[in-house]
């Protein structure tokens, strides 16, 4: 395996640790959907995106819309690690006065491109960003990360239709397909399969990948870049809670409270102690 | 009630089950928040009458409307933000306008929900829902009231919006002595110097404010205006006459909600000084629920201060007139 991929895998693991610690300290939040998106977010922020953390408002930057806004701890972790704000600010998540709101807030947090949290809306916002980019001959690209349960929102399909209509090949929609939502699995609550057929029928180029395989994700993002005339949907097969044995594929870890015991076990499993030693204690002095 | 119910959501879930036992035409729709709204309790007991629509609130309103046309009594639940805003046009045109018998019971009202932040803190839903014709708007304040109210909602005819908080809440009422009627405020505490009109989670805080005021020799009346629409205009006018000044208290924007509704009545029928405690036309933020309430001035102390202000204005007005 090449060195770059290995590095990215280490980063994904580190983001998991940071996100879980933030959620643990906040006393609430969404671990399952944060963990499932770790590789997707890592691939974007540490390889794919053309961004400059020192200029979060740079007009030419690539945009990311976390349409599944509740998964923001993993995004905040990536932004902190990329230097948009200090790592220790992650520990203020969901607290009064914090720049890190329970759901992403583009007016409060450097690096957040869209305010989300109400499912189904982020993908429409991303369509607008991509359309605006095309209209003004900008070369930036827009990435929208959606949940699988979120696919049930009618607005997602309204947005999908409009993106194909306007030939938005600067838009990539990623579905974090972990098959779980809050009240159960997709199949039990409201079936969304066959998802690839649906996106294809709506006029999108569709790529299916293992959403925890960083090399495959990078290939998919490259494939999207080489697709002309239509937007690309990346259907990323993931495991909700990925990386923490007792959270994996468990509906209840969508948003259960992370106790001290849970937290310590998760940190041990992820091998976080070392990370916190080097990164955190450094920032805390 | 033998066992203590922690909050109004659980009371709602339990009441739904009770309602389901005797009313086979009651069905429940849910947009993937059954664990939050507590409709899961109904799902456990009556799985065949529970319809998940997925995360698709707009679609849920339409499906509920269709079910109602067949004679069923659909209860549709999600969070207040989504029920009153994501799906409001569907609610208006498919349910309210044709006066369909759909009961929308939404939870996670107000800024007290805390850490989820502004995207999930409904501070506009009362203003929106009460502006739509044909809709009954109800805001229960404690589990005893919720348990009593839900069967009444099931037996009522026409569209209803019920607004329910998320957090645990103390009992205010005694089951045997609580009498509920749509359009009639509940007198939570008698008093003659000032009237505090409150709803939902602000009723217990208003009662605490009345205690604070009593220590200063001020006697505050507390009206629980759980029926926002129809509104108990008579009780408001009577309070204005008898105490000469009013405070409203709500976990909602002061624009268009309870404060707005009371202001409309007072200005038309009995203009007396009014001080509105509530969210002052701003989005709130993440934080611990109690902390957020405090940061945005939704406390017993602030209600008591508002009462003193209202009384001072009344006294000044008396001098002038
Ligand atoms: C419009 C809207 N309805 C409901 C919710 C509440 N909610 C938050 S997360 C969630 C489940 C999301 O499931 P999925 O999209 O599969 O995300 P993931 O499993 O990746 O966390 C729901 C229903 C919401 N945030 N927005």
Coordinates of C-alpha atoms and ligand atoms in Angstrom, one line a residue:
Chain A
X1 CA 0.0 0.0 0.0
X2 CA 1.4 3.4 -0.8
X3 CA 2.6 5.8 1.8
X4 CA 0.0 8.5 1.0
X5 CA -2.9 6.1 1.6
X6 CA -1.4 4.9 4.9
X7 CA -1.0 8.5 6.0
X8 CA -4.6 9.2 5.2
X9 CA -5.8 6.1 7.1
X10 CA -3.9 7.3 10.1
X11 CA -5.6 10.7 9.8
X12 CA -9.0 9.1 9.5
X13 CA -8.4 7.3 12.7
X14 CA -7.2 10.5 14.4
X15 CA -10.4 12.3 13.3
X16 CA -12.5 9.6 14.8
X17 CA -10.7 10.1 18.1
X18 CA -11.1 13.9 18.0
X19 CA -14.8 13.6 17.0
X20 CA -15.6 11.1 19.7
X21 CA -13.8 13.2 22.4
X22 CA -15.7 16.2 21.3
X23 CA -19.0 14.3 21.5
X24 CA -18.0 12.8 24.8
X25 CA -17.2 16.2 26.3
X26 CA -20.3 17.8 24.9
X27 CA -22.5 15.2 26.5
X28 CA -24.5 14.7 23.4
X29 CA -24.1 14.5 19.6
X30 CA -24.1 11.8 16.9
X31 CA -21.2 9.3 17.0
X32 CA -22.5 6.7 14.5
X33 CA -22.9 8.9 11.5
X34 CA -19.6 10.8 12.4
X35 CA -17.6 7.6 12.4
X36 CA -19.1 6.2 9.2
X37 CA -18.0 9.3 7.3
X38 CA -14.4 9.5 8.6
X39 CA -12.7 8.2 5.4
X40 CA -14.9 10.3 3.1
X41 CA -14.1 13.5 5.1
X42 CA -10.4 12.6 5.3
X43 CA -10.1 11.9 1.5
X44 CA -11.7 15.2 0.8
X45 CA -9.9 17.5 3.3
X46 CA -6.5 15.8 3.1
X47 CA -6.2 15.0 -0.6
X48 CA -9.0 16.1 -2.9
X49 CA -10.1 19.6 -1.9
X50 CA -8.5 22.8 -3.2
X51 CA -8.9 24.9 0.0
X52 CA -6.8 27.3 2.0
X53 CA -7.5 27.1 5.8
X54 CA -6.0 30.6 6.3
X55 CA -8.6 32.0 3.9
X56 CA -11.9 30.2 4.6
X57 CA -13.8 32.7 2.5
X58 CA -11.4 32.4 -0.6
X59 CA -13.9 32.7 -3.5
X60 CA -12.1 30.0 -5.6
X61 CA -12.1 27.3 -2.9
X62 CA -13.9 24.0 -3.3
X63 CA -17.0 23.8 -1.2
X64 CA -18.2 21.1 1.1
X65 CA -21.8 20.8 2.2
X66 CA -22.5 18.4 5.0
X67 CA -26.1 17.8 4.1
X68 CA -26.3 15.2 6.9
X69 CA -25.4 18.1 9.3
X70 CA -25.7 16.0 12.5
X71 CA -22.4 14.3 11.4
X72 CA -20.5 17.5 12.0
X73 CA -18.2 16.3 14.7
X74 CA -16.1 14.5 12.1
X75 CA -16.1 17.5 9.9
X76 CA -15.1 19.8 12.8
X77 CA -12.3 17.4 13.5
X78 CA -11.0 17.6 9.9
X79 CA -11.3 21.4 9.9
X80 CA -9.4 21.7 13.2
X81 CA -6.7 19.3 12.0
X82 CA -6.4 21.3 8.8
X83 CA -5.9 24.4 10.8
X84 CA -9.1 26.3 10.4
X85 CA -9.3 26.6 14.2
X86 CA -7.4 25.2 17.1
X87 CA -7.9 21.5 18.0
X88 CA -8.8 22.4 21.6
X89 CA -11.8 24.4 20.3
X90 CA -13.3 21.0 19.5
X91 CA -13.9 20.5 23.2
X92 CA -16.3 23.4 23.2
X93 CA -18.7 21.6 20.8
X94 CA -22.4 22.2 21.7
X95 CA -21.5 24.5 24.6
X96 CA -22.9 28.0 25.1
X97 CA -20.8 30.6 23.3
X98 CA -19.0 28.0 21.1
X99 CA -18.3 28.5 17.4
X100 CA -19.0 24.8 17.0
X101 CA -22.8 24.5 17.0
X102 CA -24.7 21.2 17.3
X103 CA -25.3 21.4 13.6
X104 CA -23.1 23.2 11.1
X105 CA -23.4 27.0 11.1
X106 CA -21.6 28.8 8.2
X107 CA -21.8 32.2 10.0
X108 CA -20.1 30.9 13.1
X109 CA -17.5 28.3 12.1
X110 CA -14.5 29.0 9.8
X111 CA -14.5 26.5 7.0
X112 CA -18.2 25.6 7.1
X113 CA -19.7 26.4 3.7
X114 CA -23.3 25.9 4.4
X115 CA -25.7 25.9 7.4
X116 CA -27.3 22.5 7.6
X117 CA -29.1 20.2 10.0
X118 CA -32.5 20.0 8.5
X119 CA -32.0 16.9 6.3
X120 CA -32.6 17.1 2.6
X121 CA -31.7 20.8 2.3
X122 CA -27.9 20.7 1.9
X123 CA -28.0 19.0 -1.4
X124 CA -30.1 21.8 -2.8
X125 CA -27.7 24.4 -1.4
X126 CA -24.9 22.5 -3.1
X127 CA -26.7 22.6 -6.4
X128 CA -27.0 26.3 -6.1
X129 CA -23.3 26.7 -5.3
X130 CA -22.4 24.5 -8.3
X131 CA -24.8 26.4 -10.6
X132 CA -23.4 29.7 -9.4
X133 CA -19.9 28.4 -10.1
X134 CA -20.8 27.4 -13.7
X135 CA -22.7 30.6 -14.3
X136 CA -19.7 32.7 -13.3
X137 CA -17.1 30.4 -15.0
X138 CA -15.5 29.5 -11.8
X139 CA -13.5 26.3 -11.6
X140 CA -14.2 25.3 -8.0
X141 CA -16.0 22.0 -7.3
X142 CA -18.8 21.3 -4.8
X143 CA -19.1 18.2 -2.6
X144 CA -22.3 17.4 -0.8
X145 CA -22.2 14.6 1.8
X146 CA -25.6 13.0 2.4
X147 CA -27.0 10.3 4.7
X148 CA -28.8 7.3 3.4
X149 CA -31.9 7.9 5.5
X150 CA -31.7 11.4 4.1
X151 CA -32.4 9.9 0.7
X152 CA -36.0 9.6 1.9
X153 CA -36.4 13.4 1.7
X154 CA -38.3 14.4 -1.4
X155 CA -36.2 17.5 -1.6
X156 CA -33.1 15.3 -2.4
X157 CA -34.7 14.2 -5.6
X158 CA -35.9 17.6 -6.5
X159 CA -32.2 18.7 -6.1
X160 CA -31.0 15.7 -8.0
X161 CA -33.2 16.5 -10.9
X162 CA -32.1 20.1 -11.1
X163 CA -28.4 19.2 -10.9
X164 CA -28.7 16.9 -13.9
X165 CA -30.8 19.5 -15.8
X166 CA -28.1 22.1 -15.4
X167 CA -25.3 19.6 -16.3
X168 CA -23.5 20.3 -13.0
X169 CA -20.3 18.2 -13.6
X170 CA -18.7 20.4 -10.9
X171 CA -21.0 18.8 -8.3
X172 CA -20.4 15.5 -6.5
X173 CA -23.0 14.0 -4.2
X174 CA -21.7 11.4 -1.7
X175 CA -24.1 9.1 0.0
X176 CA -22.8 7.7 3.3
X177 CA -24.6 4.5 2.8
X178 CA -24.4 2.9 6.3
X179 CA -28.0 1.5 5.9
X180 CA -29.1 2.8 9.4
X181 CA -31.1 5.9 10.5
X182 CA -32.6 6.7 13.9
X183 CA -35.6 4.4 14.3
X184 CA -34.1 1.4 12.5
X185 CA -32.5 0.3 9.2
X186 CA -33.6 1.9 5.9
X187 CA -35.3 -1.3 4.7
X188 CA -37.5 -1.3 7.8
X189 CA -38.3 2.4 8.0
X190 CA -38.5 3.3 4.3
X191 CA -36.5 1.4 1.7
X192 CA -34.2 3.5 -0.4
X193 CA -32.7 0.7 -2.6
X194 CA -31.8 0.4 -5.5
X195 CA -29.9 3.6 -4.9
X196 CA -27.5 3.5 -7.8
X197 CA -30.4 2.9 -10.3
X198 CA -32.2 5.9 -8.8
X199 CA -29.3 8.3 -9.1
X200 CA -28.6 7.0 -12.6
X201 CA -32.3 7.5 -13.6
X202 CA -32.0 11.1 -12.3
X203 CA -29.2 11.7 -14.8
X204 CA -26.2 11.3 -12.6
X205 CA -23.0 9.5 -13.2
X206 CA -22.9 6.9 -10.4
X207 CA -19.8 5.3 -8.8
X208 CA -20.1 2.7 -6.1
X209 CA -17.3 2.3 -3.6
X210 CA -16.4 0.9 -0.2
X211 CA -16.6 4.1 1.8
X212 CA -13.9 3.0 4.2
X213 CA -11.4 2.3 1.4
X214 CA -9.5 5.5 1.0
X215 CA -7.8 4.5 -2.3
X216 CA -11.1 3.6 -3.7
X217 CA -12.6 6.9 -2.6
X218 CA -9.7 8.8 -4.2
X219 CA -10.3 6.9 -7.5
X220 CA -14.0 7.8 -7.3
X221 CA -13.3 11.5 -6.7
X222 CA -10.9 11.4 -9.7
X223 CA -13.5 9.6 -11.8
X224 CA -16.0 12.4 -10.9
X225 CA -13.5 15.0 -12.0
X226 CA -13.1 13.3 -15.3
X227 CA -16.9 13.1 -15.9
X228 CA -18.2 15.8 -18.1
X229 CA -21.8 17.1 -18.7
X230 CA -23.3 15.5 -15.6
X231 CA -23.0 15.4 -11.8
X232 CA -21.5 12.4 -10.1
X233 CA -23.0 10.5 -7.2
X234 CA -20.7 8.4 -5.1
X235 CA -22.5 5.7 -3.3
X236 CA -20.2 4.9 -0.5
X237 CA -20.9 1.7 1.4
X238 CA -20.1 2.3 5.0
X239 CA -20.6 0.9 8.5
X240 CA -22.3 3.2 11.0
X241 CA -20.1 3.6 14.1
X242 CA -17.1 2.2 12.1
X243 CA -13.9 1.8 14.2
X244 CA -15.5 1.3 17.6
X245 CA -16.6 -2.3 18.1
X246 CA -19.6 -1.7 20.3
X247 CA -20.9 1.1 18.1
X248 CA -20.5 -0.6 14.7
X249 CA -23.8 -1.2 12.9
X250 CA -25.8 -0.4 16.1
X251 CA -28.9 1.7 15.5
X252 CA -28.7 3.1 19.1
X253 CA -25.3 4.7 18.5
X254 CA -26.9 7.2 16.1
X255 CA -27.0 9.5 19.1
X256 CA -26.6 7.7 22.4
X257 CA -24.7 9.4 25.2
X258 CA -21.1 8.5 25.3
X259 CA -20.3 7.7 29.0
X260 CA -16.8 7.7 30.5
X261 CA -16.6 3.9 30.2
X262 CA -17.7 4.0 26.5
X263 CA -15.2 6.8 25.8
X264 CA -12.3 5.0 27.4
X265 CA -13.0 1.8 25.6
X266 CA -13.4 3.6 22.3
X267 CA -10.1 5.5 22.8
X268 CA -8.3 2.2 23.6
X269 CA -9.7 0.5 20.5
X270 CA -8.8 3.4 18.3
X271 CA -5.3 3.7 19.9
X272 CA -6.0 7.4 20.7
X273 CA -3.9 7.7 23.8
X274 CA -0.9 8.3 21.6
X275 CA -2.7 10.9 19.5
X276 CA -3.8 12.9 22.5
X277 CA -0.4 12.7 24.1
X278 CA 1.2 14.3 21.1
X279 CA -1.4 16.7 19.8
X280 CA -3.5 17.7 22.7
X281 CA -1.1 18.0 25.4
X282 CA 1.0 20.0 23.1
X283 CA -1.8 22.5 22.6
X284 CA -2.7 22.5 26.3
X285 CA 0.9 23.1 27.2
Chain B
X1 CA -51.3 8.6 37.9
X2 CA -49.4 5.9 39.6
X3 CA -46.0 6.1 38.0
X4 CA -44.2 9.4 37.5
X5 CA -43.9 10.4 33.9
X6 CA -40.6 12.4 33.3
X7 CA -41.7 14.7 30.5
X8 CA -44.4 15.6 28.1
X9 CA -43.0 13.5 25.2
X10 CA -43.4 10.3 27.2
X11 CA -46.8 11.5 28.4
X12 CA -47.7 11.9 24.7
X13 CA -46.5 8.4 23.8
X14 CA -48.4 6.9 26.7
X15 CA -51.5 8.8 26.0
X16 CA -51.4 7.7 22.4
X17 CA -51.4 4.1 23.5
X18 CA -54.4 4.8 25.8
X19 CA -56.1 6.4 22.9
X20 CA -55.3 3.5 20.6
X21 CA -56.8 1.0 23.0
X22 CA -60.3 2.3 22.7
X23 CA -60.2 4.0 19.3
X24 CA -59.3 1.6 16.5
X25 CA -59.4 4.3 13.9
X26 CA -56.4 6.2 15.4
X27 CA -53.3 5.6 13.3
X28 CA -49.8 7.1 13.8
X29 CA -47.3 8.5 11.2
X30 CA -43.7 9.2 12.0
X31 CA -40.8 10.7 10.1
X32 CA -38.0 8.8 11.7
X33 CA -38.2 10.6 15.1
X34 CA -40.3 8.1 17.0
X35 CA -37.7 7.7 19.7
X36 CA -37.7 11.4 20.2
X37 CA -41.4 12.1 19.9
X38 CA -42.1 8.8 21.8
X39 CA -44.5 7.5 19.2
X40 CA -42.4 4.3 19.5
X41 CA -44.6 3.4 22.5
X42 CA -47.6 3.3 20.0
X43 CA -45.5 1.3 17.5
X44 CA -44.7 -1.3 20.2
X45 CA -48.4 -1.8 21.1
X46 CA -50.0 -1.3 17.7
X47 CA -47.4 -2.1 15.0
X48 CA -50.1 -2.5 12.3
X49 CA -51.4 1.0 12.9
X50 CA -48.0 2.7 12.8
X51 CA -46.8 4.0 9.5
X52 CA -43.2 5.2 9.2
X53 CA -42.9 7.6 6.2
X54 CA -39.1 8.0 6.6
X55 CA -37.4 11.4 6.7
X56 CA -40.0 13.0 4.5
X57 CA -42.2 15.4 6.5
X58 CA -43.8 17.0 3.5
X59 CA -44.9 13.6 2.3
X60 CA -46.1 12.7 5.8
X61 CA -48.5 15.6 5.8
X62 CA -50.0 14.5 2.5
X63 CA -50.3 10.9 3.5
X64 CA -51.9 11.9 6.7
X65 CA -54.4 14.0 4.8
X66 CA -55.3 11.1 2.5
X67 CA -55.7 8.7 5.5
X68 CA -58.0 11.2 7.2
X69 CA -60.2 11.3 4.1
X70 CA -60.9 7.6 4.6
X71 CA -62.2 8.2 8.1
X72 CA -59.1 7.3 10.1
X73 CA -57.7 9.7 12.7
X74 CA -54.0 10.2 11.9
X75 CA -51.6 11.5 14.5
X76 CA -48.5 12.7 12.6
X77 CA -45.4 13.4 14.7
X78 CA -41.9 14.9 14.2
X79 CA -40.0 17.8 15.7
X80 CA -41.7 21.3 15.8
X81 CA -39.2 22.8 13.4
X82 CA -40.0 20.3 10.7
X83 CA -43.8 20.0 11.3
X84 CA -44.3 23.8 11.3
X85 CA -41.8 24.9 8.7
X86 CA -40.5 22.1 6.5
X87 CA -44.0 20.9 5.8
X88 CA -46.1 23.9 6.5
X89 CA -47.4 24.5 3.0
X90 CA -48.4 20.8 2.8
X91 CA -50.1 21.2 6.2
X92 CA -51.9 24.4 5.1
X93 CA -53.2 23.3 1.8
X94 CA -53.7 19.5 2.2
X95 CA -54.9 19.5 5.8
X96 CA -56.0 22.9 7.2
X97 CA -57.8 24.3 4.2
X98 CA -59.9 21.1 3.6
X99 CA -60.3 20.9 7.4
X100 CA -59.1 17.3 7.5
X101 CA -59.0 15.5 10.8
X102 CA -55.3 15.3 11.2
X103 CA -53.5 15.7 14.5
X104 CA -50.0 17.0 14.2
X105 CA -48.2 16.5 17.5
X106 CA -44.7 17.9 17.4
X107 CA -42.0 17.7 20.1
X108 CA -38.7 19.5 20.9
X109 CA -40.3 22.9 21.1
X110 CA -38.3 26.0 21.9
X111 CA -34.7 26.8 22.9
X112 CA -34.8 24.5 25.9
X113 CA -33.7 21.6 23.7
X114 CA -30.2 23.1 24.1
X115 CA -27.2 21.4 22.5
X116 CA -28.7 20.7 19.0
X117 CA -28.6 24.4 18.4
X118 CA -30.7 26.9 16.5
X119 CA -31.5 24.6 13.5
X120 CA -33.5 22.5 15.9
X121 CA -34.9 25.1 18.2
X122 CA -38.5 26.0 17.1
X123 CA -39.2 29.5 18.1
X124 CA -41.7 30.4 15.4
X125 CA -44.1 27.4 15.3
X126 CA -46.9 28.9 17.4
X127 CA -46.8 32.1 15.3
X128 CA -47.0 30.1 12.1
X129 CA -49.6 27.6 13.1
X130 CA -52.0 30.1 14.8
X131 CA -52.0 32.2 11.6
X132 CA -53.5 29.3 9.6
X133 CA -57.3 29.2 9.7
X134 CA -59.1 26.1 10.9
X135 CA -56.3 25.0 13.1
X136 CA -56.5 24.4 16.9
X137 CA -53.2 25.1 18.6
X138 CA -52.4 23.6 22.0
X139 CA -49.3 23.7 24.3
X140 CA -49.5 21.4 27.3
X141 CA -47.4 22.3 30.3
X142 CA -47.0 19.2 32.3
X143 CA -47.4 15.4 31.9
X144 CA -50.8 15.4 33.7
X145 CA -52.1 17.9 31.3
X146 CA -50.7 16.1 28.3
X147 CA -52.2 12.8 29.3
X148 CA -55.6 14.5 29.6
X149 CA -55.3 16.5 26.5
X150 CA -54.3 13.9 23.9
X151 CA -57.6 11.9 24.2
X152 CA -59.5 15.2 23.8
X153 CA -57.4 15.9 20.7
X154 CA -58.2 12.4 19.4
X155 CA -62.0 13.0 19.9
X156 CA -61.9 16.5 18.5
X157 CA -62.9 17.2 14.9
X158 CA -60.5 19.0 12.5
X159 CA -56.8 19.9 12.3
X160 CA -54.9 20.3 15.5
X161 CA -51.3 21.2 16.2
X162 CA -49.9 20.2 19.6
X163 CA -46.6 21.7 20.7
X164 CA -44.6 19.6 23.2
X165 CA -41.2 20.2 24.9
X166 CA -38.4 17.8 25.1
X167 CA -36.9 18.3 28.6
X168 CA -38.0 16.6 31.8
X169 CA -40.6 18.7 33.6
X170 CA -42.2 18.8 37.1
X171 CA -45.8 18.0 37.7
X172 CA -47.9 21.1 38.1
X173 CA -51.4 19.7 38.3
X174 CA -53.4 17.2 40.2
X175 CA -55.1 14.8 37.9
X176 CA -58.5 14.9 39.6
X177 CA -58.7 18.7 39.8
X178 CA -57.5 19.6 36.4
X179 CA -60.4 20.4 34.1
X180 CA -59.6 21.1 30.5
X181 CA -61.6 22.7 27.8
X182 CA -60.3 24.1 24.4
X183 CA -60.4 27.8 24.6
X184 CA -60.4 28.0 28.4
X185 CA -57.2 29.0 30.3
X186 CA -56.3 27.1 33.4
X187 CA -55.9 29.2 36.5
X188 CA -52.7 27.9 37.9
X189 CA -52.5 30.4 40.8
X190 CA -54.8 33.1 42.0
X191 CA -53.5 36.6 42.5
X192 CA -54.6 40.3 42.2
X193 CA -51.6 42.6 41.6
X194 CA -50.4 41.3 38.3
X195 CA -51.2 38.4 35.9
X196 CA -48.6 36.2 34.3
X197 CA -49.9 34.4 31.3
X198 CA -47.6 31.4 30.4
X199 CA -47.4 28.3 28.3
X200 CA -45.5 25.0 28.2
X201 CA -42.2 25.0 30.1
X202 CA -42.7 28.6 31.3
X203 CA -45.7 27.8 33.4
X204 CA -43.7 26.2 36.2
X205 CA -41.2 29.1 35.9
X206 CA -44.0 31.5 36.2
X207 CA -45.3 29.8 39.3
X208 CA -41.7 30.1 40.7
X209 CA -41.8 33.8 39.8
X210 CA -45.0 34.2 41.6
X211 CA -43.4 32.7 44.7
X212 CA -40.5 35.2 44.4
X213 CA -43.0 38.1 44.1
X214 CA -45.0 36.9 47.1
X215 CA -41.9 37.4 49.2
X216 CA -42.1 41.1 48.3
X217 CA -45.8 41.2 49.1
X218 CA -46.9 41.0 45.4
X219 CA -49.7 38.7 44.6
X220 CA -49.4 37.3 41.0
X221 CA -52.0 35.4 39.2
X222 CA -50.8 32.7 36.8
X223 CA -52.8 31.7 33.8
X224 CA -51.8 28.6 31.8
X225 CA -52.9 29.5 28.3
X226 CA -52.4 25.9 27.0
X227 CA -55.1 26.7 24.4
X228 CA -53.4 29.2 22.1
X229 CA -56.2 28.8 19.6
X230 CA -59.0 29.1 20.4
X231 CA -57.6 31.7 22.8
X232 CA -59.4 32.5 26.1
X233 CA -60.0 36.1 25.3
X234 CA -62.4 36.5 28.2
X235 CA -59.7 35.4 30.7
X236 CA -57.2 37.8 29.3
X237 CA -59.7 40.7 29.4
X238 CA -60.7 39.8 32.9
X239 CA -57.1 39.6 34.1
X240 CA -56.5 43.0 32.5
X241 CA -59.5 44.5 34.4
X242 CA -58.7 42.9 37.7
X243 CA -54.9 43.2 37.8
X244 CA -54.3 46.1 35.4
X245 CA -51.1 44.7 33.9
X246 CA -49.9 41.6 32.2
X247 CA -46.8 39.6 31.6
X248 CA -46.5 36.8 29.1
X249 CA -43.9 34.0 29.3
X250 CA -43.1 31.6 26.5
X251 CA -40.2 29.5 25.1
X252 CA -40.9 31.0 21.6
X253 CA -40.2 34.3 19.8
X254 CA -42.2 37.1 21.4
X255 CA -43.3 38.0 17.9
X256 CA -46.5 36.3 16.9
X257 CA -46.6 33.7 19.7
X258 CA -48.3 33.9 23.0
X259 CA -47.0 37.5 23.6
X260 CA -48.3 38.5 20.2
X261 CA -51.7 36.8 20.7
X262 CA -52.2 38.5 24.1
X263 CA -51.1 41.9 22.7
X264 CA -53.7 41.6 20.0
X265 CA -56.4 41.0 22.5
X266 CA -55.3 43.7 24.9
X267 CA -54.9 46.4 22.3
X268 CA -58.3 45.6 20.8
X269 CA -60.3 45.2 24.1
X270 CA -58.5 46.4 27.2
X271 CA -55.2 48.1 26.7
X272 CA -53.1 47.7 29.8
X273 CA -49.3 47.5 30.1
X274 CA -47.9 44.2 28.8
X275 CA -44.3 42.9 29.2
X276 CA -43.4 39.9 27.0
X277 CA -40.9 37.4 28.3
X278 CA -39.6 35.1 25.6
X279 CA -37.0 34.8 22.9
X280 CA -36.4 38.4 21.8
X281 CA -36.5 37.9 18.0
X282 CA -33.1 36.2 17.7
X283 CA -31.8 32.8 17.0
X284 CA -30.4 31.1 20.0
X285 CA -27.5 28.7 20.1
X286 CA -26.1 25.4 21.4
X287 CA -25.6 24.8 25.1
X288 CA -27.0 22.9 28.0
X289 CA -30.8 23.4 27.9
X290 CA -31.1 25.2 31.2
X291 CA -28.1 27.3 30.4
X292 CA -29.5 28.4 27.1
X293 CA -32.8 29.3 28.7
X294 CA -30.9 31.4 31.2
X295 CA -28.8 33.0 28.6
X296 CA -31.9 34.1 26.7
X297 CA -33.7 35.4 29.7
X298 CA -36.3 32.6 30.1
X299 CA -36.1 32.3 33.9
X300 CA -38.4 32.8 36.9
X301 CA -36.2 35.8 37.9
X302 CA -36.8 37.5 34.6
X303 CA -40.5 36.8 34.7
X304 CA -40.6 38.4 38.2
X305 CA -38.6 41.4 37.0
X306 CA -41.1 41.7 34.1
X307 CA -43.9 41.7 36.6
X308 CA -42.4 44.5 38.5
X309 CA -41.9 46.5 35.3
X310 CA -45.5 45.9 34.2
X311 CA -46.7 47.0 37.6
X312 CA -44.6 50.2 37.6
X313 CA -46.0 51.0 34.1
X314 CA -49.5 50.5 35.3
X315 CA -48.9 52.8 38.3
X316 CA -47.4 55.4 36.1
X317 CA -50.3 55.2 33.7
X318 CA -52.7 55.7 36.6
X319 CA -50.9 58.8 37.6
X320 CA -51.0 60.2 34.1
X321 CA -54.7 59.4 33.5
Ligands
LIG1 C1 -35.7 17.4 8.0 C2 -35.2 16.6 9.2 N1 -36.0 15.6 9.7 C3 -35.5 14.9 10.8 C4 -34.3 15.1 11.3 C5 -33.8 14.3 12.5 N2 -32.7 13.4 12.2 C6 -31.4 13.7 12.5 S1 -30.4 12.5 12.0 C7 -31.7 11.5 11.4 C8 -31.4 10.2 10.7 C9 -30.4 10.4 9.6 O1 -30.1 9.1 9.0 P1 -29.0 9.1 7.9 O2 -29.4 10.1 6.8 O3 -29.0 7.7 7.4 O4 -27.7 9.6 8.6 P2 -26.6 8.7 9.3 O5 -27.1 7.3 9.5 O6 -25.4 8.7 8.4 O7 -26.3 9.4 10.6 C10 -32.9 12.2 11.6 C11 -34.2 11.6 11.2 C12 -33.5 16.2 10.7 N3 -32.3 16.5 11.2 N4 -34.0 16.8 9.7

